[in-house]
Short mmCIF file of C-alpha atoms in Angstrom, two decimals:
data_model
loop_
_atom_site.label_atom_id
_atom_site.label_comp_id
_atom_site.label_asym_id
_atom_site.label_seq_id
_atom_site.Cartn_x
_atom_site.Cartn_y
_atom_site.Cartn_z
CA MET A 1 18.62 -36.20 16.46
CA ASN A 2 16.81 -33.03 17.42
CA ARG A 3 13.16 -34.10 17.59
CA GLY A 4 10.50 -31.47 18.00
CA ARG A 5 12.90 -28.73 18.94
CA HIS A 6 12.63 -26.09 16.31
CA LYS A 7 14.08 -22.71 16.96
CA LYS A 8 11.29 -20.17 16.83
CA SER A 9 12.09 -16.87 15.25
CA LYS A 10 11.87 -14.16 17.83
CA GLU A 11 9.69 -11.27 16.78
CA LYS A 12 11.06 -7.82 17.06
CA GLU A 13 9.85 -6.42 20.35
CA PHE A 14 9.85 -2.67 19.61
CA ASN A 15 9.64 -0.47 16.52
CA THR A 16 12.15 2.31 16.08
CA GLN A 17 11.05 5.89 15.51
CA THR A 18 12.36 5.67 11.94
CA GLU A 19 10.26 2.55 11.24
CA ILE A 20 7.13 4.12 12.72
CA LEU A 21 7.52 7.38 10.78
CA GLY A 22 8.39 5.50 7.59
CA THR A 23 5.27 3.35 7.79
CA ILE A 24 3.08 6.35 8.57
CA ARG A 25 4.65 8.34 5.71
CA LYS A 26 3.98 5.46 3.28
CA GLU A 27 0.33 5.13 4.33
CA LEU A 28 -0.25 8.90 4.23
CA ARG A 29 1.07 9.01 0.65
CA ILE A 30 -1.60 6.45 -0.25
CA LEU A 31 -4.30 8.57 1.43
CA LEU A 32 -3.10 11.69 -0.39
CA ALA A 33 -3.20 9.80 -3.70
CA ILE A 34 -6.77 8.68 -2.94
CA TYR A 35 -7.77 12.28 -2.27
CA GLU A 36 -6.04 13.62 -5.37
CA SER A 37 -7.58 10.96 -7.63
CA GLN A 38 -11.07 11.98 -6.47
CA SER A 39 -12.17 8.42 -7.18
CA SER A 40 -13.52 8.17 -3.66
CA TYR A 41 -16.34 10.22 -2.25
CA ASN A 42 -16.08 8.94 1.32
CA MET A 43 -14.12 11.39 3.50
CA LYS A 44 -13.14 8.51 5.81
CA ASP A 45 -10.98 7.16 2.98
CA TYR A 46 -8.39 9.90 3.47
CA PHE A 47 -8.70 10.62 7.19
CA ALA A 48 -5.78 9.74 9.49
CA LYS A 49 -5.39 9.73 13.30
CA ALA A 50 -2.50 8.97 15.64
CA TRP A 51 -2.67 8.23 19.38
CA ILE A 52 -0.14 7.39 22.06
CA SER A 53 -0.58 5.30 25.21
CA SER A 54 1.85 4.77 28.05
CA ASN A 55 -0.14 1.97 29.68
CA ASP A 56 -0.32 -0.67 26.96
CA GLY A 57 -3.30 0.77 25.12
CA ARG A 58 -5.79 1.25 27.94
CA ASN A 59 -5.85 5.05 27.71
CA TYR A 60 -4.89 6.67 24.44
CA HIS A 61 -4.09 10.36 24.07
CA SER A 62 -4.58 11.96 20.68
CA ILE A 63 -1.50 13.21 18.86
CA VAL A 64 -3.05 14.39 15.60
CA ALA A 65 -6.12 13.83 13.41
CA TRP A 66 -6.27 15.28 9.89
CA TYR A 67 -7.92 14.80 6.54
CA ILE A 68 -4.92 14.18 4.31
CA ASN A 69 -6.00 16.39 1.43
CA GLY A 70 -2.80 18.34 0.82
CA THR A 71 0.94 18.27 1.39
CA TYR A 72 0.59 20.71 4.32
CA TYR A 73 -1.49 18.17 6.28
CA PHE A 74 0.81 15.34 5.20
CA ASP A 75 3.91 17.16 6.47
CA ASP A 76 2.19 18.46 9.62
CA PHE A 77 0.95 14.98 10.53
CA ILE A 78 4.46 13.52 10.32
CA CYS A 79 5.90 16.48 12.24
CA ARG A 80 3.40 16.14 15.09
CA VAL A 81 4.00 12.40 15.46
CA LYS A 82 7.78 12.99 15.49
CA ILE A 83 7.43 15.70 18.15
CA ALA A 84 5.30 13.38 20.29
CA LEU A 85 7.86 10.58 19.99
CA ASP A 86 10.73 12.96 20.79
CA GLU A 87 9.27 15.21 23.47
CA ALA A 88 6.20 13.54 24.98
CA THR A 89 7.95 10.30 25.88
CA ILE A 90 10.31 9.43 28.72
CA LYS A 91 13.55 7.56 28.12
CA ASN A 92 13.39 3.78 28.65
CA SER A 93 9.59 3.87 28.85
CA ILE A 94 7.41 1.74 26.61
CA TYR A 95 4.55 3.23 24.59
CA THR A 96 1.87 2.01 22.25
CA ILE A 97 1.33 4.11 19.13
CA LYS A 98 -1.97 3.59 17.34
CA PHE A 99 -2.29 4.85 13.79
CA GLU A 100 -5.58 4.82 11.87
CA PHE A 101 -5.54 5.59 8.17
CA GLY A 102 -8.60 5.29 6.00
CA HIS A 103 -10.27 2.07 7.13
CA ASN A 104 -7.09 0.45 8.49
CA THR A 105 -5.26 0.48 11.82
CA LYS A 106 -1.65 -0.25 12.76
CA ILE A 107 -0.32 -0.51 16.30
CA PHE A 108 3.35 -0.04 17.14
CA LYS A 109 5.30 -0.74 20.32
CA TYR A 110 7.84 2.01 20.92
CA LYS A 111 10.58 2.32 23.53
CA HIS A 112 12.13 5.76 23.82
CA GLU A 113 15.89 5.31 24.03
#
């Protein structure tokens, strides 16, 4: 009998670039819909920022910060994050990506491979 020994599910250690960009794209679509509905008068509701840190979140460097009030800013935001993940990272190094959208925050662990 196997008492007390339950196999714990191992959490995924790193997010892929596709997962990070997909999540950001989904959240930016929500911000753009909020702006276009004009049901909100608080500019913070459709403001988005992205940062990157190479030392586990102690010092973040800004990637982009935009009010998502048009498709230009939506596309440019995604493009700038992708460029940062492609060109501003070193292979086999671990980074923390912080993404703020509206009143929410998501943090990703990213390993450039």
